[in-house]
Tab-separated table of C-alpha atoms in Angstrom:
chain	number	residue	atom	x	y	z
A	1	MET	CA	77.462	132.028	34.924
A	2	THR	CA	74.183	133.534	35.952
A	3	ALA	CA	74.187	136.845	35.429
A	4	ILE	CA	70.478	137.612	36.768
A	5	LYS	CA	68.462	135.759	38.947
A	6	THR	CA	65.191	136.684	40.317
A	7	LEU	CA	63.307	135.347	43.435
A	8	ASN	CA	59.810	136.139	43.762
A	9	LEU	CA	60.766	139.747	43.048
A	10	THR	CA	57.594	142.405	43.837
A	11	LYS	CA	57.070	146.021	44.102
A	12	LYS	CA	53.648	147.263	45.084
A	13	PHE	CA	52.842	151.136	45.432
A	14	LYS	CA	50.199	151.098	47.612
A	15	ASP	CA	47.747	149.372	46.637
A	16	LYS	CA	48.960	148.209	43.498
A	17	THR	CA	50.809	145.494	42.546
A	18	ALA	CA	53.152	146.716	39.881
A	19	VAL	CA	55.626	143.379	39.717
A	20	LYS	CA	54.734	140.533	41.127
A	21	ASN	CA	56.466	137.830	41.888
A	22	LEU	CA	59.050	137.607	39.326
A	23	ASN	CA	61.686	134.587	38.861
A	24	LEU	CA	63.625	135.152	36.164
A	25	GLU	CA	67.281	133.776	35.119
A	26	ILE	CA	69.215	135.547	32.621
A	27	LYS	CA	72.885	134.021	31.635
A	28	GLU	CA	76.239	135.818	30.960
A	29	ASN	CA	76.687	137.636	28.461
A	30	GLU	CA	73.409	136.754	26.866
A	31	LEU	CA	70.901	139.697	25.235
A	32	PHE	CA	67.396	139.341	26.641
A	33	SER	CA	64.364	141.486	25.558
A	34	LEU	CA	61.906	142.482	28.331
A	35	LEU	CA	58.315	143.249	26.902
A	36	GLY	CA	55.212	143.962	27.139
A	37	VAL	CA	52.547	146.851	27.138
A	38	ASN	CA	52.503	150.247	28.856
A	39	GLY	CA	51.873	149.542	32.439
A	40	ALA	CA	52.914	145.634	32.354
A	41	GLY	CA	55.729	146.370	35.024
A	42	LYS	CA	58.905	146.547	32.505
A	43	THR	CA	59.896	150.127	34.005
A	44	THR	CA	59.757	149.014	37.711
A	45	THR	CA	61.682	145.692	37.262
A	46	ILE	CA	64.442	147.369	35.585
A	47	LYS	CA	64.257	149.989	38.478
A	48	MET	CA	64.525	147.332	40.745
A	49	LEU	CA	67.325	145.549	38.979
A	50	SER	CA	69.745	148.654	38.531
A	51	CYS	CA	69.015	149.740	42.407
A	52	LEU	CA	66.982	153.011	42.080
A	53	ILE	CA	64.459	151.571	43.824
A	54	LYS	CA	64.248	148.487	46.253
A	55	PRO	CA	61.789	145.649	45.785
A	56	THR	CA	58.936	145.305	48.448
A	57	ASP	CA	59.240	142.064	48.493
A	58	GLY	CA	61.663	138.774	46.938
A	59	ASP	CA	65.570	139.744	46.132
A	60	ALA	CA	67.036	139.463	43.292
A	61	TYR	CA	70.491	138.505	42.240
A	62	ILE	CA	73.210	140.488	40.187
A	63	PHE	CA	76.485	138.454	39.193
A	64	ASP	CA	75.492	136.945	42.758
A	65	LYS	CA	75.067	140.296	44.404
A	66	SER	CA	71.723	140.768	46.074
A	67	ILE	CA	70.040	144.808	44.952
A	68	VAL	CA	68.194	144.209	48.238
A	69	LYS	CA	71.670	144.750	50.412
A	70	ASP	CA	74.902	144.754	48.145
A	71	ASP	CA	73.428	148.300	45.499
A	72	TYR	CA	76.693	149.912	46.225
A	73	ASP	CA	78.648	146.989	45.032
A	74	ILE	CA	76.297	146.250	41.789
A	75	LYS	CA	76.605	149.782	41.137
A	76	GLN	CA	80.237	149.920	40.311
A	77	PHE	CA	79.563	147.362	37.099
A	78	ILE	CA	75.964	148.064	35.526
A	79	ASN	CA	75.083	151.030	33.610
A	80	VAL	CA	71.456	152.037	31.581
A	81	SER	CA	71.003	154.289	28.525
A	82	PRO	CA	67.791	155.415	29.565
A	83	GLN	CA	64.938	156.237	27.410
A	84	GLU	CA	64.976	159.190	26.721
A	85	THR	CA	68.954	160.645	25.778
A	86	ALA	CA	70.670	161.202	29.582
A	87	VAL	CA	73.040	163.524	28.778
A	88	ALA	CA	74.918	166.291	30.015
A	89	PRO	CA	74.022	169.544	27.586
A	90	ASN	CA	76.139	172.026	27.963
A	91	LEU	CA	79.184	169.601	28.010
A	92	THR	CA	80.816	168.622	24.934
A	93	VAL	CA	80.809	165.225	23.741
A	94	GLU	CA	84.192	164.717	24.731
A	95	GLU	CA	83.432	166.089	28.081
A	96	ASN	CA	80.489	164.201	28.737
A	97	LEU	CA	82.490	160.912	28.843
A	98	GLN	CA	84.973	162.217	30.638
A	99	LEU	CA	82.652	163.172	33.419
A	100	ILE	CA	81.307	159.537	33.079
A	101	ALA	CA	84.491	158.436	33.368
A	102	GLY	CA	85.437	159.979	36.534
A	103	ILE	CA	82.330	159.011	37.829
A	104	TYR	CA	83.285	155.360	37.608
A	105	GLY	CA	86.728	156.031	39.661
A	106	ASN	CA	88.923	156.413	36.205
A	107	ASN	CA	92.091	158.963	36.667
A	108	LYS	CA	92.722	161.263	34.149
A	109	GLU	CA	95.403	158.933	32.279
A	110	ALA	CA	92.749	155.844	31.588
A	111	SER	CA	89.653	158.156	31.266
A	112	ARG	CA	91.250	159.817	28.384
A	113	LYS	CA	92.354	156.016	27.043
A	114	LYS	CA	88.990	155.159	27.485
A	115	VAL	CA	86.810	158.258	25.960
A	116	SER	CA	89.383	157.727	22.701
A	117	ASN	CA	88.559	154.078	22.259
A	118	ILE	CA	84.783	154.329	23.101
A	119	MET	CA	84.627	157.783	20.468
A	120	ASN	CA	86.388	155.662	17.902
A	121	SER	CA	83.919	152.912	18.210
A	122	PHE	CA	81.115	154.757	18.265
A	123	SER	CA	82.513	157.220	15.567
A	124	LEU	CA	81.392	159.932	17.693
A	125	ASN	CA	85.473	161.601	16.947
A	126	GLU	CA	83.608	164.278	14.047
A	127	VAL	CA	81.483	165.544	16.818
A	128	ALA	CA	83.954	165.100	20.114
A	129	LYS	CA	83.908	169.022	20.395
A	130	ASP	CA	79.941	169.786	19.568
A	131	ARG	CA	78.126	170.388	22.187
A	132	ALA	CA	75.479	167.434	23.171
A	133	ASN	CA	72.098	170.154	22.949
A	134	LYS	CA	73.712	171.130	19.587
A	135	LEU	CA	73.809	166.992	18.341
A	136	SER	CA	71.225	165.336	16.289
A	137	GLY	CA	69.316	163.099	17.594
A	138	GLY	CA	71.420	160.233	16.249
A	139	TYR	CA	74.168	161.292	18.000
A	140	GLN	CA	72.974	162.417	21.677
A	141	ARG	CA	71.889	158.447	21.110
A	142	ARG	CA	74.470	156.906	20.173
A	143	LEU	CA	76.260	159.316	23.130
A	144	SER	CA	74.192	158.228	25.604
A	145	ILE	CA	74.865	154.667	25.106
A	146	ALA	CA	78.406	155.023	24.629
A	147	MET	CA	78.350	157.155	28.305
A	148	ALA	CA	77.076	153.865	29.665
A	149	LEU	CA	79.669	151.407	27.994
A	150	ILE	CA	82.853	153.531	29.277
A	151	SER	CA	81.916	152.621	32.586
A	152	GLU	CA	82.647	148.674	30.930
A	153	PRO	CA	80.272	147.559	32.697
A	154	LYS	CA	78.809	143.749	33.140
A	155	LEU	CA	75.298	144.361	33.002
A	156	LEU	CA	73.454	146.838	30.728
A	157	PHE	CA	70.121	148.544	30.070
A	158	LEU	CA	69.279	149.553	27.461
A	159	ASP	CA	65.867	151.103	27.870
A	160	GLU	CA	63.899	151.774	24.270
A	161	PRO	CA	67.096	152.617	22.256
A	162	THR	CA	66.236	153.786	18.777
A	163	LEU	CA	62.548	155.390	19.978
A	164	GLY	CA	62.418	158.551	18.438
A	165	LEU	CA	64.781	157.628	15.572
A	166	ASP	CA	65.115	158.464	12.202
A	167	VAL	CA	65.582	155.002	9.857
A	168	LEU	CA	69.230	155.820	9.269
A	169	ALA	CA	69.887	156.980	12.914
A	170	ARG	CA	68.364	152.992	13.932
A	171	ARG	CA	69.993	151.125	11.619
A	172	GLU	CA	73.371	152.722	12.511
A	173	LEU	CA	72.466	151.819	16.570
A	174	TRP	CA	71.372	148.313	15.289
A	175	LYS	CA	75.377	147.450	14.058
A	176	ILE	CA	76.172	149.079	17.262
A	177	ILE	CA	73.804	146.878	19.451
A	178	LYS	CA	75.100	143.654	17.269
A	179	LYS	CA	78.543	144.915	17.898
A	180	LEU	CA	77.888	144.804	21.899
A	181	LYS	CA	75.872	141.000	22.109
A	182	GLN	CA	77.890	138.401	23.342
A	183	ASN	CA	80.294	140.340	24.907
A	184	ILE	CA	78.075	141.693	27.816
A	185	THR	CA	74.985	140.469	29.486
A	186	ILE	CA	72.318	142.922	27.268
A	187	ILE	CA	68.411	143.624	28.871
A	188	LEU	CA	66.810	145.484	26.278
A	189	THR	CA	63.210	147.062	27.000
A	190	THR	CA	61.248	148.562	23.421
A	191	HIS	CA	58.324	148.748	21.896
A	192	TYR	CA	59.794	147.584	18.531
A	193	LEU	CA	58.991	144.789	18.136
A	194	GLU	CA	60.805	143.652	15.311
A	195	GLU	CA	64.121	145.077	17.416
A	196	SER	CA	63.841	142.120	20.039
A	197	VAL	CA	63.293	139.625	17.459
A	198	ALA	CA	66.266	140.543	15.128
A	199	PHE	CA	68.777	140.833	18.373
A	200	SER	CA	67.643	138.700	21.374
A	201	ASP	CA	68.895	135.203	22.853
A	202	ARG	CA	65.698	135.404	24.341
A	203	ILE	CA	62.493	137.112	24.958
A	204	GLY	CA	60.193	137.523	28.248
A	205	ILE	CA	56.605	138.882	27.986
A	206	MET	CA	55.357	140.628	31.167
A	207	VAL	CA	51.485	141.014	31.557
A	208	LYS	CA	49.726	142.989	34.875
A	209	GLY	CA	53.568	143.300	36.218
A	210	GLU	CA	53.672	139.158	35.874
A	211	LEU	CA	56.029	137.498	33.502
A	212	LYS	CA	52.968	135.943	30.901
A	213	ILE	CA	56.605	133.643	29.449
A	214	ILE	CA	59.957	133.162	28.618
A	215	GLY	CA	61.837	131.764	25.371
A	216	THR	CA	63.212	132.782	22.328
A	217	ALA	CA	61.242	134.739	19.719
A	218	ASP	CA	60.382	131.331	17.956
A	219	GLU	CA	59.305	129.157	20.890
A	220	ILE	CA	57.249	131.667	22.165
A	221	MET	CA	55.038	132.160	18.526
A	222	LYS	CA	55.080	128.295	18.895
A	223	LYS	CA	53.408	128.613	22.394
A	224	ALA	CA	51.049	130.948	21.071
A	225	GLY	CA	49.897	129.733	18.079
A	226	LYS	CA	50.714	132.505	15.727
A	227	ASP	CA	52.748	132.682	12.853
A	228	ASN	CA	54.430	136.164	13.460
A	229	PHE	CA	56.092	137.577	16.676
A	230	GLU	CA	53.594	140.741	16.500
A	231	ASP	CA	50.700	138.334	16.239
A	232	ALA	CA	51.899	136.366	19.269
A	233	PHE	CA	52.496	139.341	21.527
A	234	ILE	CA	49.128	140.888	21.324
A	235	ALA	CA	47.218	137.292	21.796
A	236	LEU	CA	49.415	137.094	24.654
A	237	SER	CA	48.990	140.255	26.105
A	238	GLU	CA	45.692	140.521	25.043
A	239	SER	CA	45.218	137.194	26.850
A	240	GLU	CA	45.910	138.710	30.959
A	241	ALA	CA	44.731	142.493	30.221
A	242	VAL	CA	40.714	141.731	29.996
B	1	MET	CA	88.007	161.600	41.605
B	2	ARG	CA	84.255	160.813	41.627
B	3	ILE	CA	83.403	163.985	43.134
B	4	ALA	CA	85.619	166.204	41.217
B	5	SER	CA	84.428	165.058	38.026
B	6	PHE	CA	80.551	165.882	38.931
B	7	ALA	CA	82.191	169.586	40.522
B	8	LEU	CA	84.023	170.187	36.811
B	9	ARG	CA	81.230	169.416	35.044
B	10	ASN	CA	78.846	171.748	37.498
B	11	SER	CA	81.525	174.654	36.906
B	12	LYS	CA	81.197	173.920	33.128
B	13	GLU	CA	76.924	173.692	33.157
B	14	ILE	CA	76.863	177.306	34.946
B	15	LEU	CA	79.766	179.059	33.570
B	16	ARG	CA	78.439	178.376	29.943
B	17	ASP	CA	75.268	179.967	30.862
B	18	LYS	CA	75.558	183.744	30.009
B	19	LEU	CA	72.681	184.287	31.715
B	20	ASN	CA	74.280	183.544	34.879
B	21	LEU	CA	77.424	185.822	34.633
B	22	VAL	CA	75.252	188.475	33.416
B	23	PHE	CA	72.677	188.557	36.446
B	24	GLY	CA	75.474	187.252	38.906
B	25	LEU	CA	78.167	189.413	38.012
B	26	GLY	CA	76.707	192.063	36.165
B	27	PHE	CA	73.681	193.117	38.351
B	28	PRO	CA	75.158	193.412	41.700
B	29	ILE	CA	77.451	195.654	40.538
B	30	ILE	CA	75.345	197.448	38.728
B	31	VAL	CA	73.360	198.061	42.124
B	32	LEU	CA	76.542	199.400	43.153
B	33	LEU	CA	77.385	202.053	40.148
B	34	LEU	CA	73.588	203.338	40.382
B	35	LEU	CA	73.299	203.608	44.054
B	36	SER	CA	77.002	205.191	44.731
B	37	ALA	CA	75.870	208.174	41.761
B	38	ILE	CA	72.815	208.583	43.736
B	39	GLN	CA	75.229	208.936	46.699
B	40	ALA	CA	77.058	211.904	44.988
B	41	ASN	CA	73.932	213.764	44.238
B	42	ILE	CA	72.587	213.835	47.737
B	43	SER	CA	73.924	215.768	51.164
B	44	VAL	CA	73.219	213.174	53.610
B	45	GLN	CA	74.943	209.708	53.935
B	46	LEU	CA	72.487	207.012	53.066
B	47	PHE	CA	74.980	205.169	50.855
B	48	ALA	CA	78.468	205.343	51.771
B	49	ILE	CA	80.490	202.648	50.109
B	50	ASP	CA	82.128	200.992	52.855
B	51	HIS	CA	78.642	200.784	54.719
B	52	LEU	CA	76.993	199.907	50.996
B	53	THR	CA	80.266	197.532	49.708
B	54	PRO	CA	78.918	194.654	52.372
B	55	GLY	CA	75.223	194.774	51.783
B	56	ILE	CA	75.770	194.181	47.825
B	57	SER	CA	78.102	191.399	47.828
B	58	VAL	CA	75.177	189.327	50.411
B	59	PHE	CA	72.731	190.291	47.742
B	60	GLY	CA	74.789	189.235	44.735
B	61	LEU	CA	75.021	185.880	46.968
B	62	SER	CA	70.883	185.786	46.454
B	63	PHE	CA	72.017	184.684	42.437
B	64	ILE	CA	74.456	181.976	43.662
B	65	SER	CA	71.128	180.627	45.071
B	66	LEU	CA	69.526	181.003	41.817
B	67	PHE	CA	72.169	179.092	39.907
B	68	SER	CA	72.775	176.091	42.263
B	69	GLY	CA	69.425	175.347	42.827
B	70	MET	CA	68.232	175.923	39.297
B	71	LEU	CA	70.989	173.650	38.195
B	72	ILE	CA	69.320	171.066	40.682
B	73	ALA	CA	66.359	171.548	39.596
B	74	LYS	CA	66.910	170.804	36.028
B	75	ASP	CA	69.063	167.941	36.640
B	76	ARG	CA	66.638	166.332	39.180
B	77	THR	CA	64.145	166.490	36.043
B	78	SER	CA	66.230	164.752	33.213
B	79	SER	CA	67.401	161.325	32.416
B	80	PHE	CA	71.039	162.496	32.956
B	81	MET	CA	70.424	162.660	36.548
B	82	LEU	CA	68.951	159.278	36.388
B	83	ARG	CA	71.710	157.921	35.097
B	84	LEU	CA	73.823	159.751	38.343
B	85	TYR	CA	71.225	158.002	40.530
B	86	ILE	CA	72.357	154.629	38.817
B	87	SER	CA	76.237	155.114	39.094
B	88	PRO	CA	77.942	154.552	42.378
B	89	MET	CA	77.678	158.044	43.467
B	90	LYS	CA	76.470	158.359	46.962
B	91	SER	CA	74.183	161.450	48.641
B	92	SER	CA	77.314	163.466	49.814
B	93	ASP	CA	78.930	163.325	46.765
B	94	PHE	CA	76.347	164.823	44.886
B	95	ILE	CA	75.963	167.817	47.183
B	96	LEU	CA	80.004	168.051	47.837
B	97	GLY	CA	79.827	168.467	43.840
B	98	TYR	CA	77.175	170.887	43.445
B	99	THR	CA	78.575	172.925	46.597
B	100	LEU	CA	82.570	172.916	45.676
B	101	PRO	CA	82.220	174.491	42.581
B	102	LEU	CA	79.726	177.424	43.524
B	103	LEU	CA	82.192	178.341	47.035
B	104	PRO	CA	84.945	179.849	44.759
B	105	MET	CA	82.489	181.097	42.244
B	106	ALA	CA	80.501	183.437	44.994
B	107	VAL	CA	84.150	184.644	46.504
B	108	MET	CA	85.376	185.583	43.084
B	109	GLN	CA	81.809	187.540	42.760
B	110	ILE	CA	82.370	189.007	46.607
B	111	ILE	CA	85.519	189.700	45.427
B	112	ILE	CA	84.466	191.843	41.755
B	113	CYS	CA	81.908	193.359	43.881
B	114	PHE	CA	85.144	194.841	45.970
B	115	ILE	CA	87.236	195.997	43.227
B	116	ALA	CA	84.078	197.805	41.612
B	117	ALA	CA	83.600	199.799	44.828
B	118	ILE	CA	87.796	200.523	45.167
B	119	ALA	CA	87.241	201.632	41.788
B	120	LEU	CA	84.240	203.855	43.408
B	121	GLY	CA	86.675	205.105	46.176
B	122	LEU	CA	86.186	202.613	48.773
B	123	THR	CA	89.943	202.696	50.704
B	124	ILE	CA	92.254	199.460	50.460
B	125	SER	CA	92.583	197.941	53.393
B	126	ILE	CA	93.614	194.444	55.073
B	127	ASN	CA	90.053	195.092	56.535
B	128	ILE	CA	88.653	193.894	52.502
B	129	LEU	CA	90.599	190.745	53.291
B	130	ILE	CA	89.219	190.154	56.573
B	131	THR	CA	85.693	191.148	55.247
B	132	ILE	CA	85.455	188.700	52.197
B	133	ILE	CA	86.295	185.878	55.012
B	134	VAL	CA	84.081	186.900	57.018
B	135	LEU	CA	81.416	186.710	54.157
B	136	ILE	CA	82.186	182.628	53.326
B	137	PRO	CA	79.803	181.280	55.636
B	138	ALA	CA	77.375	183.606	53.961
B	139	ALA	CA	77.965	182.339	50.749
B	140	VAL	CA	77.937	178.740	51.907
B	141	LEU	CA	74.619	180.151	53.201
B	142	PHE	CA	73.365	180.844	50.081
B	143	ILE	CA	74.559	178.183	48.487
B	144	ALA	CA	72.621	175.781	50.660
B	145	ILE	CA	69.404	177.827	50.427
B	146	GLY	CA	69.923	177.078	46.343
B	147	LEU	CA	70.450	173.596	47.107
B	148	LEU	CA	67.499	172.763	49.788
B	149	CYS	CA	65.571	175.121	46.395
B	150	GLY	CA	66.638	172.988	43.831
B	151	SER	CA	65.934	169.575	46.127
B	152	ILE	CA	61.959	170.663	46.397
B	153	PHE	CA	61.202	172.179	43.949
B	154	ASN	CA	61.215	171.954	39.683
B	155	ASP	CA	63.324	174.944	37.698
B	156	LYS	CA	60.492	177.037	37.142
B	157	GLN	CA	59.624	177.174	41.043
B	158	VAL	CA	63.240	177.492	42.064
B	159	GLY	CA	62.953	180.501	39.274
B	160	GLY	CA	60.390	182.437	41.311
B	161	ILE	CA	61.380	181.368	44.360
B	162	CYS	CA	65.349	182.147	44.284
B	163	GLY	CA	65.028	184.732	41.618
B	164	ALA	CA	62.520	186.868	43.118
B	165	LEU	CA	61.287	186.131	46.179
B	166	LEU	CA	64.910	185.235	47.958
B	167	THR	CA	66.601	188.060	46.176
B	168	ASN	CA	64.074	190.379	47.284
B	169	LEU	CA	64.014	188.724	50.979
B	170	THR	CA	67.977	189.657	50.771
B	171	ALA	CA	67.408	193.111	49.465
B	172	TRP	CA	65.010	194.117	51.933
B	173	LEU	CA	65.347	192.389	55.183
B	174	SER	CA	69.384	192.878	54.899
B	175	GLY	CA	69.602	196.209	55.683
B	176	THR	CA	71.641	197.057	52.598
B	177	TRP	CA	69.604	199.760	51.005
B	178	PHE	CA	67.841	201.342	54.582
B	179	ASP	CA	68.875	201.185	58.351
B	180	LEU	CA	66.147	198.652	59.916
B	181	SER	CA	66.150	201.243	62.614
B	182	LEU	CA	64.002	203.692	60.292
B	183	VAL	CA	61.603	201.054	60.053
B	184	GLY	CA	61.477	199.298	63.456
B	185	GLY	CA	59.254	197.225	65.243
B	186	THR	CA	57.703	193.618	63.878
B	187	PHE	CA	60.136	194.479	60.752
B	188	LYS	CA	63.366	194.846	62.364
B	189	SER	CA	62.302	192.166	64.467
B	190	ILE	CA	61.822	189.569	62.068
B	191	ALA	CA	65.275	190.776	59.973
B	192	GLU	CA	67.194	190.259	63.236
B	193	LEU	CA	65.592	186.726	63.136
B	194	LEU	CA	67.176	186.117	59.211
B	195	PRO	CA	70.733	185.590	58.558
B	196	PHE	CA	70.127	188.329	55.976
B	197	SER	CA	70.891	191.581	58.304
B	198	HIS	CA	73.320	189.622	60.454
B	199	ALA	CA	75.497	189.054	57.192
B	200	VAL	CA	75.628	192.091	56.471
B	201	ASP	CA	76.548	194.016	59.719
B	202	ALA	CA	79.595	191.210	59.970
B	203	GLY	CA	80.861	192.365	56.514
B	204	ARG	CA	80.277	195.876	58.245
B	205	ALA	CA	81.809	195.559	60.955
B	206	ALA	CA	85.259	193.469	59.097
B	207	LEU	CA	85.565	196.215	56.667
B	208	SER	CA	85.246	199.218	59.646
B	209	GLY	CA	87.919	197.441	61.702
B	210	ASN	CA	84.643	196.532	65.075
B	211	PHE	CA	86.316	192.862	65.114
B	212	ASN	CA	85.059	192.456	68.510
B	213	MET	CA	81.449	192.727	66.729
B	214	ILE	CA	81.745	190.184	63.864
B	215	PHE	CA	81.094	187.231	65.850
B	216	SER	CA	78.153	187.900	67.420
B	217	HIS	CA	76.575	188.277	63.885
B	218	LEU	CA	78.920	185.883	62.145
B	219	VAL	CA	76.977	182.917	64.431
B	220	TRP	CA	73.356	183.592	63.159
B	221	VAL	CA	74.948	183.099	59.814
B	222	ILE	CA	76.390	179.571	60.229
B	223	GLY	CA	73.849	178.310	62.421
B	224	TYR	CA	71.602	179.479	59.565
B	225	ALA	CA	74.212	177.840	57.374
B	226	VAL	CA	74.548	174.302	59.054
B	227	VAL	CA	70.711	173.791	59.682
B	228	ILE	CA	69.638	174.384	56.023
B	229	LEU	CA	72.827	172.755	54.445
B	230	GLY	CA	71.574	169.750	56.848
B	231	LEU	CA	68.508	169.911	55.223
B	232	ALA	CA	69.362	170.470	51.944
B	233	ILE	CA	71.014	166.678	52.154
B	234	TYR	CA	67.808	165.197	53.846
B	235	ALA	CA	65.815	166.460	51.472
B	236	PHE	CA	67.983	165.394	48.240
B	237	THR	CA	68.095	162.645	49.788
B	238	ILE	CA	64.014	162.163	49.996
B	239	LYS	CA	63.502	163.316	46.718
B	240	ALA	CA	66.400	161.131	45.044
B	241	LYS	CA	64.023	158.322	45.989
B	242	SER	CA	60.277	159.923	45.285
B	243	ASP	CA	62.011	160.899	41.579
B	244	ASN	CA	62.504	157.253	41.044
B	245	LYS	CA	59.504	155.900	41.628
């Protein structure tokens, strides 16, 4: 089944076109990395797909629901782990998870079960009663992703999930992302190219608001005529950036 | 469930900030004690406890504006709000989720103010209960002012506007500290066009048993509360869209 299908998706801010005629299809349970240098249009694309902003032109279908017409329906089955850790600072880990479970319509009993399950999966039990603002960066990011998953989304946006984490915390999160793969559709944005190569089924590179190339890491390297992905990324990004 | 979960979170965020409790409950009571001490040492009836208590209760509510404004302004600039915007929450869920936990806090603040006043000599009567009920629209008004400020300004600006400007406006233009007729002229006219003195006068009328005087003042408070709450909902909706660009 198709998870995301965009049709000439376009977003303009006054005179500036942030995303131009984006045509993209992502399959269910695929892990898709959306890459690009700063200002390439990744964030605007994610904001449109997560129904935060409306497109200027075109449309996108998330599990056959239009982001223009059916945004309320779409919000029931998507979730996001934003780049900056998105937690309620004065609530404990357990309370943060209960809050999100409640916001997605779970009653007390259902919330309790889901919170217990997700705390086990994310090894959060030892900090369950700690306030979020007292957690280390690694735990905060882990909580932030757990909060995105407690609603059991069909589509998850992971925006720079390992940014600013030390090497141990990054490795821990990698394990979690690997576990999630194949059970949920994930759109990953990251500046760590090795992460996208290691985890992604396919990668799309955006340059100046347009999708420059799409394919597996090997396909992209081959098309760019480079031996490693970083060189391929730079070559493709610079080819349109001048 | 959605509103209840969000309201519970907001209660915890406010109550776990100790500064909120110190300022919200402590400051109005300190002022009440101070003015009562002054009254005990002067011969004229300047700060009689039955005259002072409704005014201090309204003054204390200005801190509720500060709590609500700061909470929304901080939320708006955080990634946590991005998570909520992506959730199925609607604008009305947000506004109710912010308002509902603040209303019992405001009523509790008024009750504590009256308990302190009773300890200082206020006669216990059914009129106290009626006054507390009459002050509820004023509580909604101050919550709405906070929602509006929090929707428009950042947390530093809210600190200045609700923390300094609004508390002073409430103090000077409500007739709590002095009779507005003593100043008269434009000052009195401006004060009467604003809801603060009407909130205090409605409370004083209720406490003194002049029930026929309540409504003419209360209608100003209710009118302002409805308009400002409407403006807050509008501002929140508009800002939610622009914050996401």
